[in-house]
Amino acid sequence: MVSRGQSGTTPSRRDFLRYVAAGAGAVGAGALVTGCAGGAVRKAPVPSGPPRYGGRLRVGVVGGSSKDTLDAHTAVTHPDQARTFQLYDTLLEHDDDYRIRPALAESVESDPQATTWTIRLREGVEFHHGKTVTAEDVIHSLRRIADPDDPKNGAVGLSSLDLGAMRAMDSRTVRLTLSRPDVTLPDQFAEYSNGIVPVDYDPARPVGSGPFRHDSFDPGQQSLFTKNPRYWRDGEPYVDELVIIDFPDDTARINALLGGQVDAIDQVPLGLLRVLDADPNLRLLESETGSWLPFTMRVDRPPFDDVRVRQAFRLVVDREQMVRQVLGGHGRVGNDLYAPADPLFNSALPQRRRDVAKARQLLREAGKEGLTVELVTSPVAAGVVEAAQVFAQQAADAGITVTIRRVDTGEFFGDAYLSWDFAQDFWFTRNFLAQASSGSLPDSPYNETHWDHPEFNRLVREARATTDEARRRDLIARAQQIEWESGGYIVWGFPNQLDAHSVRVVGLAPDKSGIPLNSYGFRHAWLAQ
């Protein structure tokens, strides 16, 4: 069994070169040839033919701690999220191009005013314990998420629901009457945090309708799942067992893949891309995404309660250098705005560029010359710690001293999470209104910058209630302009998602969601011989 930090059973970092050398000579006939830094490497061909059933898929996932959870509606870390995709299904989902499509629901429709929504469930879908998924389960799930006394991660996104007005029209049909119009419900229904659970749901014995059933769970270590033989998608899943292993440490995760102790990993450290690409037995999986790794400034506490300080910090960032050094060129620059994949994204705002002289001027006007700040960082996603180091170097040019405090992922997401004055985080691809609901409203579950701008709040809420797309575009553009001018995020870039897996693993594809390993789609992965 592999667990984090078990260096005694995994090869050391020094062994990377040995693995590369050994692997380069172990290629069979018919292999493909690709270029790499050290010369041509013969890659094993992608297996062809129909998917093969059986086997155990072992996956190393970044992060995790004793606070890990199996609760369908409270996932925070990568391991939590990876488990959620295996156990639970959502009403709708995003495809590989981030377009919404049906999942548990065969249809979700609204009236012209977006105040009444009707959900029609697929027929005959069962939970792991054999109960049929019904309208009452949908109502129970939505009430559990949006419970005002115990709101879950998706509560703000579902805040337009009138919890007392949800009705089961028949066993497969739910009628939702909203307290206000809301055009974002399809986005919310596609969020992994809004999975459907049975009316007798108990997170201590988690039951969903997902492709795998819970078998065992050791928080901070690993979790084991077995195939759901009654899964509703034709032919899926393919593997009999799935093991998800926590790896807070990058080196241990990479070693486990190189040593064959896991079959796939998420979040490849960019500094080791060439090492993995040089191994003929491994394949990289790269996706351009709308995910982001922001710096987060608390706008309600000094020194970031002064907008001039926030603007100065944004101006010291050399975004092109960040993408080159932190992402190795595997990404693109940001403009202090999230949701670049949203069709209504405000692309008219000028690209913010580095201006150290202006940053110094703003700090001088704010009386903050020679400022010293602590930046809390953690390896919660690939590139986060590296970004902190590059930012500290860049900020020094403006007379800012950044003291980096690195904590483990358990501490980062522990009791102090969302209260750091200056920190970092990671977010997957989301459209603007869904993202704003998650992180930029005063009642958002992850408002890490403590942003509370009355006009911004009004614009977002009005946009959610506006069915006219042109009008909604205008409202979003103004809201994004406010956040661009005075918000608490530094959105310096959008990294590509980079994962790696054994050549034996088949069925994973590039995906715009930013969610690793093809949106943790282990249901459609299979193991070749």
Short mmCIF file of N, CA and C in Angstrom, two decimals, residues 293-366:
data_model
loop_
_atom_site.label_atom_id
_atom_site.label_comp_id
_atom_site.label_asym_id
_atom_site.label_seq_id
_atom_site.Cartn_x
_atom_site.Cartn_y
_atom_site.Cartn_z
N LEU A 293 -5.05 30.17 -10.35
CA LEU A 293 -4.32 30.03 -9.08
C LEU A 293 -4.11 31.43 -8.49
N PRO A 294 -5.13 32.00 -7.90
CA PRO A 294 -5.03 33.41 -7.52
C PRO A 294 -4.20 33.65 -6.26
N PHE A 295 -3.67 34.85 -6.17
CA PHE A 295 -3.27 35.41 -4.88
C PHE A 295 -4.51 36.07 -4.30
N THR A 296 -4.71 35.91 -3.01
CA THR A 296 -5.93 36.42 -2.38
C THR A 296 -5.58 37.46 -1.32
N MET A 297 -6.08 38.67 -1.49
CA MET A 297 -5.83 39.77 -0.56
C MET A 297 -7.13 40.08 0.18
N ARG A 298 -7.09 40.03 1.49
CA ARG A 298 -8.29 40.36 2.28
C ARG A 298 -8.54 41.86 2.22
N VAL A 299 -9.66 42.21 1.63
CA VAL A 299 -9.95 43.63 1.41
C VAL A 299 -10.45 44.33 2.67
N ASP A 300 -10.67 43.55 3.72
CA ASP A 300 -11.22 44.15 4.95
C ASP A 300 -10.16 44.28 6.04
N ARG A 301 -8.91 43.97 5.73
CA ARG A 301 -7.86 44.06 6.74
C ARG A 301 -6.62 44.74 6.16
N PRO A 302 -5.88 45.49 7.03
CA PRO A 302 -4.66 46.14 6.56
C PRO A 302 -3.64 45.10 6.13
N PRO A 303 -2.81 45.40 5.17
CA PRO A 303 -2.78 46.68 4.41
C PRO A 303 -3.71 46.68 3.20
N PHE A 304 -4.41 45.53 2.97
CA PHE A 304 -5.16 45.41 1.73
C PHE A 304 -6.54 46.05 1.79
N ASP A 305 -6.89 46.65 2.93
CA ASP A 305 -8.15 47.40 2.98
C ASP A 305 -8.02 48.73 2.24
N ASP A 306 -6.81 49.06 1.82
CA ASP A 306 -6.58 50.25 1.00
C ASP A 306 -6.46 49.79 -0.46
N VAL A 307 -7.38 50.24 -1.30
CA VAL A 307 -7.41 49.78 -2.69
C VAL A 307 -6.11 50.11 -3.41
N ARG A 308 -5.42 51.16 -2.96
CA ARG A 308 -4.16 51.51 -3.64
C ARG A 308 -3.10 50.42 -3.41
N VAL A 309 -3.14 49.79 -2.26
CA VAL A 309 -2.20 48.69 -2.01
C VAL A 309 -2.55 47.50 -2.91
N ARG A 310 -3.83 47.20 -3.03
CA ARG A 310 -4.24 46.07 -3.89
C ARG A 310 -3.84 46.35 -5.35
N GLN A 311 -4.05 47.58 -5.77
CA GLN A 311 -3.68 47.92 -7.15
C GLN A 311 -2.17 47.82 -7.34
N ALA A 312 -1.41 48.26 -6.33
CA ALA A 312 0.05 48.19 -6.43
C ALA A 312 0.52 46.75 -6.54
N PHE A 313 -0.09 45.87 -5.75
CA PHE A 313 0.32 44.45 -5.80
C PHE A 313 0.01 43.84 -7.16
N ARG A 314 -1.08 44.26 -7.75
CA ARG A 314 -1.40 43.74 -9.09
C ARG A 314 -0.40 44.26 -10.13
N LEU A 315 0.07 45.50 -9.92
CA LEU A 315 0.96 46.10 -10.91
C LEU A 315 2.39 45.59 -10.83
N VAL A 316 2.78 44.97 -9.74
CA VAL A 316 4.16 44.48 -9.66
C VAL A 316 4.32 43.13 -10.38
N VAL A 317 3.21 42.52 -10.76
CA VAL A 317 3.28 41.19 -11.34
C VAL A 317 3.66 41.25 -12.82
N ASP A 318 4.73 40.55 -13.15
CA ASP A 318 5.09 40.33 -14.55
C ASP A 318 4.42 39.02 -14.96
N ARG A 319 3.29 39.13 -15.59
CA ARG A 319 2.46 37.95 -15.87
C ARG A 319 3.11 37.02 -16.89
N GLU A 320 3.75 37.60 -17.87
CA GLU A 320 4.43 36.76 -18.86
C GLU A 320 5.54 35.94 -18.20
N GLN A 321 6.28 36.60 -17.30
CA GLN A 321 7.33 35.87 -16.60
C GLN A 321 6.73 34.77 -15.72
N MET A 322 5.61 35.07 -15.09
CA MET A 322 4.93 34.05 -14.28
C MET A 322 4.61 32.82 -15.12
N VAL A 323 4.02 33.04 -16.28
CA VAL A 323 3.63 31.92 -17.13
C VAL A 323 4.87 31.15 -17.58
N ARG A 324 5.94 31.87 -17.90
CA ARG A 324 7.16 31.18 -18.34
C ARG A 324 7.79 30.39 -17.20
N GLN A 325 7.97 31.05 -16.06
CA GLN A 325 8.73 30.43 -14.98
C GLN A 325 7.89 29.45 -14.15
N VAL A 326 6.68 29.83 -13.85
CA VAL A 326 5.85 28.99 -12.99
C VAL A 326 5.19 27.86 -13.78
N LEU A 327 4.73 28.19 -14.97
CA LEU A 327 3.99 27.21 -15.76
C LEU A 327 4.83 26.60 -16.88
N GLY A 328 6.07 27.06 -17.02
CA GLY A 328 6.89 26.53 -18.10
C GLY A 328 6.28 26.80 -19.47
N GLY A 329 5.47 27.85 -19.54
CA GLY A 329 4.80 28.18 -20.80
C GLY A 329 3.51 27.42 -21.03
N HIS A 330 3.14 26.55 -20.09
CA HIS A 330 1.92 25.75 -20.24
C HIS A 330 0.73 26.49 -19.64
N GLY A 331 0.35 27.58 -20.26
CA GLY A 331 -0.78 28.36 -19.77
C GLY A 331 -0.79 29.70 -20.47
N ARG A 332 -1.61 30.62 -19.99
CA ARG A 332 -1.69 31.94 -20.61
C ARG A 332 -1.94 32.97 -19.52
N VAL A 333 -1.64 34.23 -19.83
CA VAL A 333 -1.70 35.28 -18.81
C VAL A 333 -3.15 35.60 -18.47
N GLY A 334 -3.35 36.08 -17.25
CA GLY A 334 -4.65 36.52 -16.79
C GLY A 334 -4.69 38.03 -16.64
N ASN A 335 -5.86 38.55 -16.37
CA ASN A 335 -6.08 39.99 -16.29
C ASN A 335 -6.85 40.34 -15.01
N ASP A 336 -6.57 39.62 -13.95
CA ASP A 336 -7.23 39.83 -12.66
C ASP A 336 -8.73 39.61 -12.74
N LEU A 337 -9.14 38.78 -13.68
CA LEU A 337 -10.54 38.38 -13.81
C LEU A 337 -10.60 36.88 -14.00
N TYR A 338 -11.60 36.24 -13.42
CA TYR A 338 -11.82 34.82 -13.62
C TYR A 338 -12.89 34.60 -14.69
N ALA A 339 -13.14 33.33 -14.99
CA ALA A 339 -14.19 32.91 -15.93
C ALA A 339 -13.89 33.29 -17.38
N PRO A 340 -12.67 33.06 -17.87
CA PRO A 340 -12.38 33.44 -19.26
C PRO A 340 -13.14 32.62 -20.28
N ALA A 341 -13.65 31.44 -19.88
CA ALA A 341 -14.39 30.60 -20.81
C ALA A 341 -15.85 30.99 -20.93
N ASP A 342 -16.29 31.92 -20.08
CA ASP A 342 -17.69 32.34 -20.12
C ASP A 342 -17.95 33.11 -21.41
N PRO A 343 -18.98 32.74 -22.17
CA PRO A 343 -19.28 33.50 -23.40
C PRO A 343 -19.56 34.97 -23.14
N LEU A 344 -19.91 35.31 -21.90
CA LEU A 344 -20.20 36.71 -21.57
C LEU A 344 -19.02 37.40 -20.89
N PHE A 345 -17.84 36.81 -20.94
CA PHE A 345 -16.64 37.38 -20.32
C PHE A 345 -16.35 38.77 -20.90
N ASN A 346 -15.97 39.70 -20.03
CA ASN A 346 -15.67 41.06 -20.46
C ASN A 346 -14.23 41.13 -20.97
N SER A 347 -14.06 40.93 -22.26
CA SER A 347 -12.73 40.96 -22.86
C SER A 347 -12.33 42.35 -23.32
N ALA A 348 -13.19 43.34 -23.06
CA ALA A 348 -12.89 44.71 -23.50
C ALA A 348 -11.97 45.44 -22.54
N LEU A 349 -11.83 44.93 -21.33
CA LEU A 349 -10.97 45.61 -20.36
C LEU A 349 -9.51 45.49 -20.78
N PRO A 350 -8.73 46.54 -20.62
CA PRO A 350 -7.33 46.48 -21.07
C PRO A 350 -6.53 45.48 -20.25
N GLN A 351 -5.61 44.81 -20.91
CA GLN A 351 -4.74 43.86 -20.22
C GLN A 351 -3.85 44.62 -19.22
N ARG A 352 -3.91 44.23 -17.97
CA ARG A 352 -3.04 44.87 -16.97
C ARG A 352 -1.61 44.38 -17.17
N ARG A 353 -0.68 45.33 -17.18
CA ARG A 353 0.73 45.01 -17.37
C ARG A 353 1.57 45.54 -16.22
N ARG A 354 2.75 45.01 -16.10
CA ARG A 354 3.62 45.38 -14.99
C ARG A 354 4.01 46.86 -15.09
N ASP A 355 3.92 47.57 -13.97
CA ASP A 355 4.30 48.99 -13.91
C ASP A 355 4.83 49.24 -12.50
N VAL A 356 6.11 49.00 -12.31
CA VAL A 356 6.70 49.11 -10.97
C VAL A 356 6.67 50.56 -10.48
N ALA A 357 6.91 51.51 -11.39
CA ALA A 357 6.90 52.92 -10.98
C ALA A 357 5.53 53.32 -10.45
N LYS A 358 4.49 52.89 -11.14
CA LYS A 358 3.13 53.20 -10.70
C LYS A 358 2.82 52.50 -9.37
N ALA A 359 3.30 51.27 -9.23
CA ALA A 359 3.09 50.56 -7.96
C ALA A 359 3.76 51.30 -6.80
N ARG A 360 4.98 51.75 -7.03
CA ARG A 360 5.67 52.51 -5.97
C ARG A 360 4.90 53.78 -5.64
N GLN A 361 4.37 54.44 -6.67
CA GLN A 361 3.61 55.68 -6.43
C GLN A 361 2.37 55.41 -5.59
N LEU A 362 1.66 54.34 -5.91
CA LEU A 362 0.44 54.00 -5.16
C LEU A 362 0.77 53.67 -3.71
N LEU A 363 1.85 52.94 -3.50
CA LEU A 363 2.23 52.60 -2.13
C LEU A 363 2.64 53.87 -1.37
N ARG A 364 3.32 54.77 -2.05
CA ARG A 364 3.72 56.03 -1.39
C ARG A 364 2.48 56.83 -1.01
N GLU A 365 1.51 56.92 -1.91
CA GLU A 365 0.27 57.66 -1.63
C GLU A 365 -0.51 57.02 -0.48
N ALA A 366 -0.36 55.71 -0.35
CA ALA A 366 -1.08 55.00 0.73
C ALA A 366 -0.28 55.00 2.03
#
